[in-house]
Amino acid sequence: MHVIFDMTFPARNRSGIGVYGRELLAALRRGAPANWEIEAFCAPGFASKPDALRKLADGAAFVLGIEAALPLHLWRRRPDLLHAPAFMAPLLPLGCPLVLTCHDTILEDGWQTFHPAWRLFHRLSMPRGLRRAAAVLTPTQQTAHDLVRVYGVDAARLHVIPHGLNPVFRPVAPASVQAVLARLGVRPPFVLCVSAQVERKNLVRLLEAFHRVRRAQVWPDLALVLVGPPGNASLRVQQTIARLDLQADVYCLPPVTDSDLAALYSGAALFVFPSLFEGFGLPIVEAQACGATVVTSNCGAMAEVAGGAAILVDPTRVDALADAMQQALTDHAARARLQAQGLAHAAAFTWARTAQATLDVYEQGAHTQKKA
């Protein structure tokens, strides 16, 4: 079987979709039968300056790649199947069955602000792709329910396949943790949050809850480490840090390597992920795999992903978030229980399992739909 795996969007993305595309592609190639070909396609991007022009060029390159370069490549290569792992497939006829991964319904559910041009393109492309797909992959039962509710997807074509974990995410020895913290300039003890600085990630409420925990003096000299790229909430995050006089206690780090991230998870007194909405929430299981105590939201897919190995909280209530953090920091029996449960739960998330389940769907899709 010849499968084309579209990396056009994942190659441009450093967050969850990018991780999914890169890790799944590698695992598919490791796990596919010897007579299968898993071919990656990635439309070229443009490089231009200043930033506004670069963004415009990148957007144009992306649209041209999806709507022109990919169909042309499909026509030339005549594969048995196309996998679009990032929501969108071309509007043009494909000439082969389509497997589409849909990670969430964030755009239509209004959880994040998007540029009008991106929203228009998404609304033209995604519903059509969902209708044409022989199979739709999604990472959680919650997202599967959302796809039925928002887009009316036929539940019979939905396949829930959880994401995997890079094996680098495991408990790191204290000496190695200390070396990483010293290099990054982070002082323990600290609470950790890993996310882009966008409004949906709820970082302002996290800062307010952390301020309450600091005032309660639960742990002396407790710091907060925020790891992730800037976004539309960055200004509010900095304003909140200044308003609460937390400049000496909050570290804002850019994205770090997976090995450094594993050390941060392992060294954290607590990992908090208070997002308002997620299709999966990979940092939850990454933290669990490193032995961290986890506090996360009771909404979206986060409770499902945490698997009972986390303290769940209403992320819209600062007082509830602060109470949950304080409980996690002070209840030693609960900490030990959650850490053990988290390690066991996270062990089930492997890219090999994700790839095998995906290969099974490829085989079904190629046999049930001859042409898209």
CSV table of C-alpha atoms in Angstrom, one decimal:
chain,number,residue,atom,x,y,z
A,1,MET,CA,0.0,0.0,0.0
A,2,HIS,CA,1.2,3.5,-0.9
A,3,VAL,CA,0.1,6.2,1.6
A,4,ILE,CA,0.8,9.9,1.3
A,5,PHE,CA,1.1,11.7,4.6
A,6,ASP,CA,0.6,15.5,4.3
A,7,MET,CA,3.1,17.3,6.5
A,8,THR,CA,2.4,20.8,5.0
A,9,PHE,CA,0.8,22.1,8.2
A,10,PRO,CA,2.5,20.0,10.9
A,11,ALA,CA,5.9,21.1,9.5
A,12,ARG,CA,5.0,24.7,10.2
A,13,ASN,CA,3.6,24.0,13.7
A,14,ARG,CA,5.6,23.6,17.0
A,15,SER,CA,2.6,22.7,19.2
A,16,GLY,CA,0.4,19.6,19.5
A,17,ILE,CA,-0.4,19.2,15.8
A,18,GLY,CA,3.3,19.5,14.9
A,19,VAL,CA,4.2,16.9,17.5
A,20,TYR,CA,1.4,14.6,16.3
A,21,GLY,CA,2.5,14.8,12.6
A,22,ARG,CA,6.2,14.3,13.2
A,23,GLU,CA,5.9,11.5,15.8
A,24,LEU,CA,3.2,9.7,14.0
A,25,LEU,CA,4.9,9.8,10.7
A,26,ALA,CA,8.1,8.3,12.2
A,27,ALA,CA,6.1,5.6,14.1
A,28,LEU,CA,4.2,4.7,10.9
A,29,ARG,CA,7.4,4.2,9.0
A,30,ARG,CA,8.7,2.0,11.8
A,31,GLY,CA,5.6,-0.1,12.1
A,32,ALA,CA,4.3,-0.4,8.5
A,33,PRO,CA,4.6,-3.7,6.7
A,34,ALA,CA,7.7,-4.0,4.5
A,35,ASN,CA,5.7,-3.7,1.3
A,36,TRP,CA,4.0,-0.5,2.3
A,37,GLU,CA,5.3,3.0,1.4
A,38,ILE,CA,4.6,5.9,3.8
A,39,GLU,CA,5.5,9.0,1.8
A,40,ALA,CA,5.6,12.4,3.3
A,41,PHE,CA,4.5,15.4,1.3
A,42,CYS,CA,5.3,18.9,2.4
A,43,ALA,CA,4.6,22.0,0.3
A,44,PRO,CA,7.5,24.4,0.3
A,45,GLY,CA,7.2,27.7,2.2
A,46,PHE,CA,8.3,31.2,1.4
A,47,ALA,CA,10.8,33.2,3.3
A,48,SER,CA,10.3,37.0,3.3
A,49,LYS,CA,10.7,40.0,5.6
A,50,PRO,CA,9.5,41.9,7.6
A,51,ASP,CA,7.3,39.7,9.8
A,52,ALA,CA,4.0,40.8,8.4
A,53,LEU,CA,5.0,39.9,4.9
A,54,ARG,CA,6.5,36.6,6.0
A,55,LYS,CA,3.2,35.7,7.6
A,56,LEU,CA,1.4,36.6,4.4
A,57,ALA,CA,3.8,34.6,2.3
A,58,ASP,CA,3.6,31.6,4.6
A,59,GLY,CA,-0.2,31.8,4.5
A,60,ALA,CA,-0.2,32.0,0.7
A,61,ALA,CA,2.3,29.1,0.5
A,62,PHE,CA,0.2,27.0,2.8
A,63,VAL,CA,-3.0,27.5,0.8
A,64,LEU,CA,-1.3,26.9,-2.6
A,65,GLY,CA,0.4,23.8,-1.1
A,66,ILE,CA,-2.9,22.3,0.1
A,67,GLU,CA,-5.0,23.3,-2.9
A,68,ALA,CA,-2.6,23.1,-5.8
A,69,ALA,CA,0.7,21.3,-5.0
A,70,LEU,CA,-0.8,18.4,-3.1
A,71,PRO,CA,-3.5,17.5,-5.7
A,72,LEU,CA,-0.8,17.7,-8.4
A,73,HIS,CA,1.4,15.4,-6.4
A,74,LEU,CA,-1.5,13.0,-5.8
A,75,TRP,CA,-2.2,12.9,-9.6
A,76,ARG,CA,1.5,12.2,-10.3
A,77,ARG,CA,2.0,9.6,-7.6
A,78,ARG,CA,-1.4,7.8,-7.7
A,79,PRO,CA,-1.3,6.6,-4.0
A,80,ASP,CA,-3.7,4.2,-2.5
A,81,LEU,CA,-4.6,6.7,0.3
A,82,LEU,CA,-4.0,10.2,1.5
A,83,HIS,CA,-3.8,11.0,5.2
A,84,ALA,CA,-4.4,14.7,6.1
A,85,PRO,CA,-3.2,14.8,9.7
A,86,ALA,CA,-4.1,18.5,10.4
A,87,PHE,CA,-7.8,19.1,9.8
A,88,MET,CA,-7.7,20.0,6.1
A,89,ALA,CA,-7.7,18.3,2.8
A,90,PRO,CA,-7.8,19.8,-0.7
A,91,LEU,CA,-11.1,21.0,-2.2
A,92,LEU,CA,-10.2,19.4,-5.5
A,93,PRO,CA,-10.9,15.7,-6.2
A,94,LEU,CA,-8.2,13.5,-4.8
A,95,GLY,CA,-8.4,10.4,-6.8
A,96,CYS,CA,-7.8,8.2,-3.7
A,97,PRO,CA,-9.5,7.6,-0.3
A,98,LEU,CA,-8.9,10.2,2.4
A,99,VAL,CA,-8.2,9.7,6.1
A,100,LEU,CA,-8.6,13.0,8.0
A,101,THR,CA,-7.4,13.7,11.5
A,102,CYS,CA,-9.5,16.3,13.3
A,103,HIS,CA,-8.0,17.3,16.6
A,104,ASP,CA,-10.7,19.5,18.1
A,105,THR,CA,-13.6,21.9,17.3
A,106,ILE,CA,-11.9,25.0,18.7
A,107,LEU,CA,-12.5,27.2,15.6
A,108,GLU,CA,-16.3,26.6,15.5
A,109,ASP,CA,-16.8,26.5,19.3
A,110,GLY,CA,-15.2,29.9,19.6
A,111,TRP,CA,-12.5,29.0,22.1
A,112,GLN,CA,-9.8,30.9,20.2
A,113,THR,CA,-9.6,34.0,18.0
A,114,PHE,CA,-8.5,33.3,14.4
A,115,HIS,CA,-7.7,35.6,11.5
A,116,PRO,CA,-10.8,36.0,9.2
A,117,ALA,CA,-8.9,34.6,6.2
A,118,TRP,CA,-7.9,31.5,8.1
A,119,ARG,CA,-11.4,31.1,9.4
A,120,LEU,CA,-12.8,31.4,5.9
A,121,PHE,CA,-10.3,28.8,4.5
A,122,HIS,CA,-11.1,26.5,7.4
A,123,ARG,CA,-14.8,26.7,6.8
A,124,LEU,CA,-14.4,25.9,3.1
A,125,SER,CA,-12.0,23.1,3.6
A,126,MET,CA,-12.8,21.2,6.8
A,127,PRO,CA,-16.5,20.4,6.5
A,128,ARG,CA,-15.9,19.2,2.9
A,129,GLY,CA,-13.0,17.1,4.1
A,130,LEU,CA,-15.1,15.6,6.9
A,131,ARG,CA,-17.8,14.7,4.4
A,132,ARG,CA,-15.4,13.1,1.9
A,133,ALA,CA,-13.2,11.2,4.4
A,134,ALA,CA,-13.4,7.4,4.4
A,135,ALA,CA,-12.3,7.7,8.1
A,136,VAL,CA,-11.9,10.5,10.6
A,137,LEU,CA,-9.3,10.1,13.3
A,138,THR,CA,-9.7,12.0,16.6
A,139,PRO,CA,-7.7,11.7,19.8
A,140,THR,CA,-10.4,11.6,22.5
A,141,GLN,CA,-14.0,10.5,23.0
A,142,GLN,CA,-14.8,14.1,23.9
A,143,THR,CA,-13.6,15.4,20.5
A,144,ALA,CA,-15.5,12.6,18.8
A,145,HIS,CA,-18.7,13.8,20.5
A,146,ASP,CA,-17.9,17.4,19.6
A,147,LEU,CA,-17.4,16.5,15.9
A,148,VAL,CA,-20.8,14.8,15.8
A,149,ARG,CA,-22.4,17.8,17.6
A,150,VAL,CA,-20.7,20.6,15.6
A,151,TYR,CA,-20.2,19.1,12.1
A,152,GLY,CA,-22.7,16.2,12.1
A,153,VAL,CA,-20.0,13.7,11.3
A,154,ASP,CA,-21.2,10.1,11.0
A,155,ALA,CA,-20.1,8.4,14.1
A,156,ALA,CA,-19.5,5.2,12.2
A,157,ARG,CA,-16.6,6.9,10.4
A,158,LEU,CA,-15.0,8.2,13.6
A,159,HIS,CA,-12.0,6.4,15.1
A,160,VAL,CA,-10.7,7.5,18.5
A,161,ILE,CA,-6.9,7.0,18.6
A,162,PRO,CA,-5.1,8.7,21.5
A,163,HIS,CA,-1.8,10.3,20.9
A,164,GLY,CA,1.5,8.7,22.0
A,165,LEU,CA,4.4,9.9,24.1
A,166,ASN,CA,8.1,10.3,23.2
A,167,PRO,CA,10.0,7.9,25.5
A,168,VAL,CA,12.2,10.9,26.6
A,169,PHE,CA,9.4,11.7,28.9
A,170,ARG,CA,10.3,9.7,32.0
A,171,PRO,CA,11.5,10.5,35.5
A,172,VAL,CA,14.8,12.3,35.3
A,173,ALA,CA,17.5,11.8,38.0
A,174,PRO,CA,17.8,14.7,40.5
A,175,ALA,CA,21.4,15.6,39.5
A,176,SER,CA,20.3,15.9,35.8
A,177,VAL,CA,17.3,18.0,36.9
A,178,GLN,CA,19.5,20.3,38.9
A,179,ALA,CA,21.9,20.8,35.9
A,180,VAL,CA,19.0,21.7,33.6
A,181,LEU,CA,17.5,24.1,36.1
A,182,ALA,CA,20.9,25.8,36.6
A,183,ARG,CA,21.4,26.2,32.8
A,184,LEU,CA,17.8,27.6,32.3
A,185,GLY,CA,18.2,29.9,35.4
A,186,VAL,CA,15.2,28.4,37.2
A,187,ARG,CA,15.3,28.1,41.0
A,188,PRO,CA,13.3,25.4,42.8
A,189,PRO,CA,10.7,24.8,44.2
A,190,PHE,CA,8.4,25.7,41.3
A,191,VAL,CA,5.0,25.1,39.8
A,192,LEU,CA,5.2,24.3,36.1
A,193,CYS,CA,2.8,25.1,33.2
A,194,VAL,CA,3.6,24.2,29.6
A,195,SER,CA,1.5,26.0,27.0
A,196,ALA,CA,1.4,28.8,24.4
A,197,GLN,CA,0.5,32.2,25.8
A,198,VAL,CA,-2.9,32.3,24.2
A,199,GLU,CA,-6.2,33.3,26.0
A,200,ARG,CA,-7.6,29.7,25.8
A,201,LYS,CA,-4.8,28.5,28.0
A,202,ASN,CA,-6.1,30.5,31.0
A,203,LEU,CA,-2.7,31.8,32.2
A,204,VAL,CA,-4.0,35.0,33.8
A,205,ARG,CA,-6.2,33.0,36.2
A,206,LEU,CA,-3.2,30.7,36.9
A,207,LEU,CA,-1.1,33.7,37.8
A,208,GLU,CA,-3.9,35.0,40.2
A,209,ALA,CA,-4.2,31.5,41.8
A,210,PHE,CA,-0.4,31.2,42.1
A,211,HIS,CA,-0.4,34.6,43.8
A,212,ARG,CA,-3.0,33.4,46.4
A,213,VAL,CA,-0.9,30.2,47.1
A,214,ARG,CA,2.2,32.4,47.5
A,215,ARG,CA,0.4,34.6,50.0
A,216,ALA,CA,-0.7,31.5,52.0
A,217,GLN,CA,3.0,30.6,52.2
A,218,VAL,CA,2.3,27.0,51.5
A,219,TRP,CA,5.8,26.4,50.2
A,220,PRO,CA,8.4,29.1,51.0
A,221,ASP,CA,10.0,30.8,47.9
A,222,LEU,CA,7.7,29.0,45.5
A,223,ALA,CA,8.1,30.0,41.9
A,224,LEU,CA,6.0,29.6,38.7
A,225,VAL,CA,7.6,28.5,35.4
A,226,LEU,CA,5.7,29.1,32.2
A,227,VAL,CA,7.1,27.3,29.2
A,228,GLY,CA,5.8,28.1,25.7
A,229,PRO,CA,5.7,30.5,22.8
A,230,PRO,CA,4.2,34.0,23.0
A,231,GLY,CA,0.6,34.5,21.7
A,232,ASN,CA,-2.4,36.7,22.0
A,233,ALA,CA,-2.4,36.6,25.8
A,234,SER,CA,1.3,37.6,26.3
A,235,LEU,CA,0.6,41.2,27.0
A,236,ARG,CA,-2.1,40.3,29.6
A,237,VAL,CA,0.3,37.8,31.2
A,238,GLN,CA,3.0,40.4,31.6
A,239,GLN,CA,0.5,43.0,32.9
A,240,THR,CA,-0.8,40.5,35.4
A,241,ILE,CA,2.7,39.6,36.6
A,242,ALA,CA,3.4,43.3,37.1
A,243,ARG,CA,0.1,44.0,38.8
A,244,LEU,CA,0.6,41.1,41.3
A,245,ASP,CA,4.3,42.0,41.8
A,246,LEU,CA,5.4,38.6,40.8
A,247,GLN,CA,8.4,39.6,38.6
A,248,ALA,CA,10.9,37.8,40.8
A,249,ASP,CA,8.8,34.7,41.1
A,250,VAL,CA,7.6,33.9,37.6
A,251,TYR,CA,9.9,32.6,34.8
A,252,CYS,CA,8.7,32.8,31.2
A,253,LEU,CA,10.7,30.4,29.1
A,254,PRO,CA,10.4,29.9,25.4
A,255,PRO,CA,9.8,26.3,24.1
A,256,VAL,CA,12.6,24.0,25.2
A,257,THR,CA,13.9,20.7,24.0
A,258,ASP,CA,12.1,17.6,25.0
A,259,SER,CA,14.9,16.4,27.2
A,260,ASP,CA,14.9,19.8,29.1
A,261,LEU,CA,11.1,19.6,29.3
A,262,ALA,CA,11.3,16.2,30.9
A,263,ALA,CA,13.7,17.6,33.5
A,264,LEU,CA,11.3,20.4,34.2
A,265,TYR,CA,8.4,18.0,34.6
A,266,SER,CA,10.5,15.8,36.9
A,267,GLY,CA,11.7,18.7,39.0
A,268,ALA,CA,8.4,20.5,39.4
A,269,ALA,CA,6.7,20.6,42.8
A,270,LEU,CA,3.4,20.6,40.8
A,271,PHE,CA,2.3,20.7,37.2
A,272,VAL,CA,-0.8,22.8,36.4
A,273,PHE,CA,-2.7,22.8,33.1
A,274,PRO,CA,-5.7,25.0,33.6
A,275,SER,CA,-6.7,25.3,29.9
A,276,LEU,CA,-10.4,26.2,29.1
A,277,PHE,CA,-10.5,23.8,26.1
A,278,GLU,CA,-8.4,21.0,24.6
A,279,GLY,CA,-8.9,18.3,22.0
A,280,PHE,CA,-6.3,16.2,23.9
A,281,GLY,CA,-3.8,18.0,26.1
A,282,LEU,CA,-0.5,16.2,25.6
A,283,PRO,CA,1.4,18.0,28.4
A,284,ILE,CA,-0.9,16.3,30.9
A,285,VAL,CA,0.4,12.8,30.1
A,286,GLU,CA,4.0,14.1,29.5
A,287,ALA,CA,4.0,15.4,33.1
A,288,GLN,CA,2.5,12.2,34.4
A,289,ALA,CA,5.1,10.1,32.6
A,290,CYS,CA,7.8,12.1,34.4
A,291,GLY,CA,6.3,11.5,37.8
A,292,ALA,CA,4.7,15.0,38.3
A,293,THR,CA,1.7,15.7,40.4
A,294,VAL,CA,-1.0,17.1,38.0
A,295,VAL,CA,-3.8,19.7,38.5
A,296,THR,CA,-5.9,20.2,35.4
A,297,SER,CA,-9.3,21.3,34.2
A,298,ASN,CA,-12.5,19.4,34.5
A,299,CYS,CA,-13.7,20.5,31.1
A,300,GLY,CA,-13.0,19.6,27.5
A,301,ALA,CA,-11.0,16.4,27.0
A,302,MET,CA,-8.6,17.0,29.9
A,303,ALA,CA,-10.4,14.9,32.5
A,304,GLU,CA,-10.5,12.0,30.0
A,305,VAL,CA,-6.8,12.4,29.2
A,306,ALA,CA,-5.8,12.6,32.8
A,307,GLY,CA,-7.5,9.2,33.4
A,308,GLY,CA,-8.3,9.8,37.1
A,309,ALA,CA,-4.6,10.5,37.9
A,310,ALA,CA,-4.9,14.3,38.5
A,311,ILE,CA,-6.8,16.8,40.6
A,312,LEU,CA,-9.6,18.2,38.4
A,313,VAL,CA,-10.8,21.8,38.9
A,314,ASP,CA,-13.1,24.3,37.4
A,315,PRO,CA,-10.6,26.5,35.5
A,316,THR,CA,-12.9,29.6,35.5
A,317,ARG,CA,-12.7,29.9,39.3
A,318,VAL,CA,-9.5,31.3,40.7
A,319,ASP,CA,-10.3,30.3,44.2
A,320,ALA,CA,-10.9,26.7,43.2
A,321,LEU,CA,-7.7,26.6,41.2
A,322,ALA,CA,-5.7,28.0,44.2
A,323,ASP,CA,-7.3,25.5,46.6
A,324,ALA,CA,-6.5,22.6,44.2
A,325,MET,CA,-2.9,23.8,44.0
A,326,GLN,CA,-2.6,24.1,47.7
A,327,GLN,CA,-4.1,20.7,48.2
A,328,ALA,CA,-1.6,19.2,45.7
A,329,LEU,CA,1.3,20.8,47.4
A,330,THR,CA,0.4,19.9,51.0
A,331,ASP,CA,-1.4,16.5,50.9
A,332,HIS,CA,1.6,14.2,50.8
A,333,ALA,CA,-0.5,11.0,50.6
A,334,ALA,CA,-2.5,12.3,47.7
A,335,ARG,CA,0.7,13.4,46.0
A,336,ALA,CA,2.2,10.0,46.2
A,337,ARG,CA,-1.0,8.3,45.0
A,338,LEU,CA,-1.4,10.7,42.0
A,339,GLN,CA,2.2,10.3,41.0
A,340,ALA,CA,2.0,6.5,41.0
A,341,GLN,CA,-1.3,6.5,39.2
A,342,GLY,CA,0.0,9.0,36.7
A,343,LEU,CA,3.1,6.9,35.9
A,344,ALA,CA,0.9,3.8,35.3
A,345,HIS,CA,-1.6,5.7,33.2
A,346,ALA,CA,1.0,7.5,31.0
A,347,ALA,CA,2.7,4.2,30.2
A,348,ALA,CA,-0.3,3.3,27.9
A,349,PHE,CA,0.4,6.2,25.6
A,350,THR,CA,3.0,5.1,23.0
A,351,TRP,CA,3.4,6.2,19.4
A,352,ALA,CA,3.8,2.6,18.4
A,353,ARG,CA,0.2,1.9,19.6
A,354,THR,CA,-1.1,5.1,17.8
A,355,ALA,CA,0.7,4.1,14.6
A,356,GLN,CA,-0.7,0.5,14.7
A,357,ALA,CA,-4.2,1.7,15.2
A,358,THR,CA,-3.7,4.2,12.4
A,359,LEU,CA,-2.4,1.6,10.0
A,360,ASP,CA,-5.4,-0.5,10.7
A,361,VAL,CA,-7.7,2.4,9.7
A,362,TYR,CA,-5.6,2.9,6.5
A,363,GLU,CA,-6.2,-0.7,5.5
A,364,GLN,CA,-10.0,-0.4,6.2
A,365,GLY,CA,-10.2,3.0,4.4
A,366,ALA,CA,-8.4,1.7,1.3
A,367,HIS,CA,-10.7,-1.3,1.0
A,368,THR,CA,-14.0,0.5,1.8
A,369,GLN,CA,-13.6,3.5,-0.5
A,370,LYS,CA,-12.0,3.0,-3.9
A,371,LYS,CA,-12.0,6.7,-4.9
A,372,ALA,CA,-12.6,9.9,-3.0
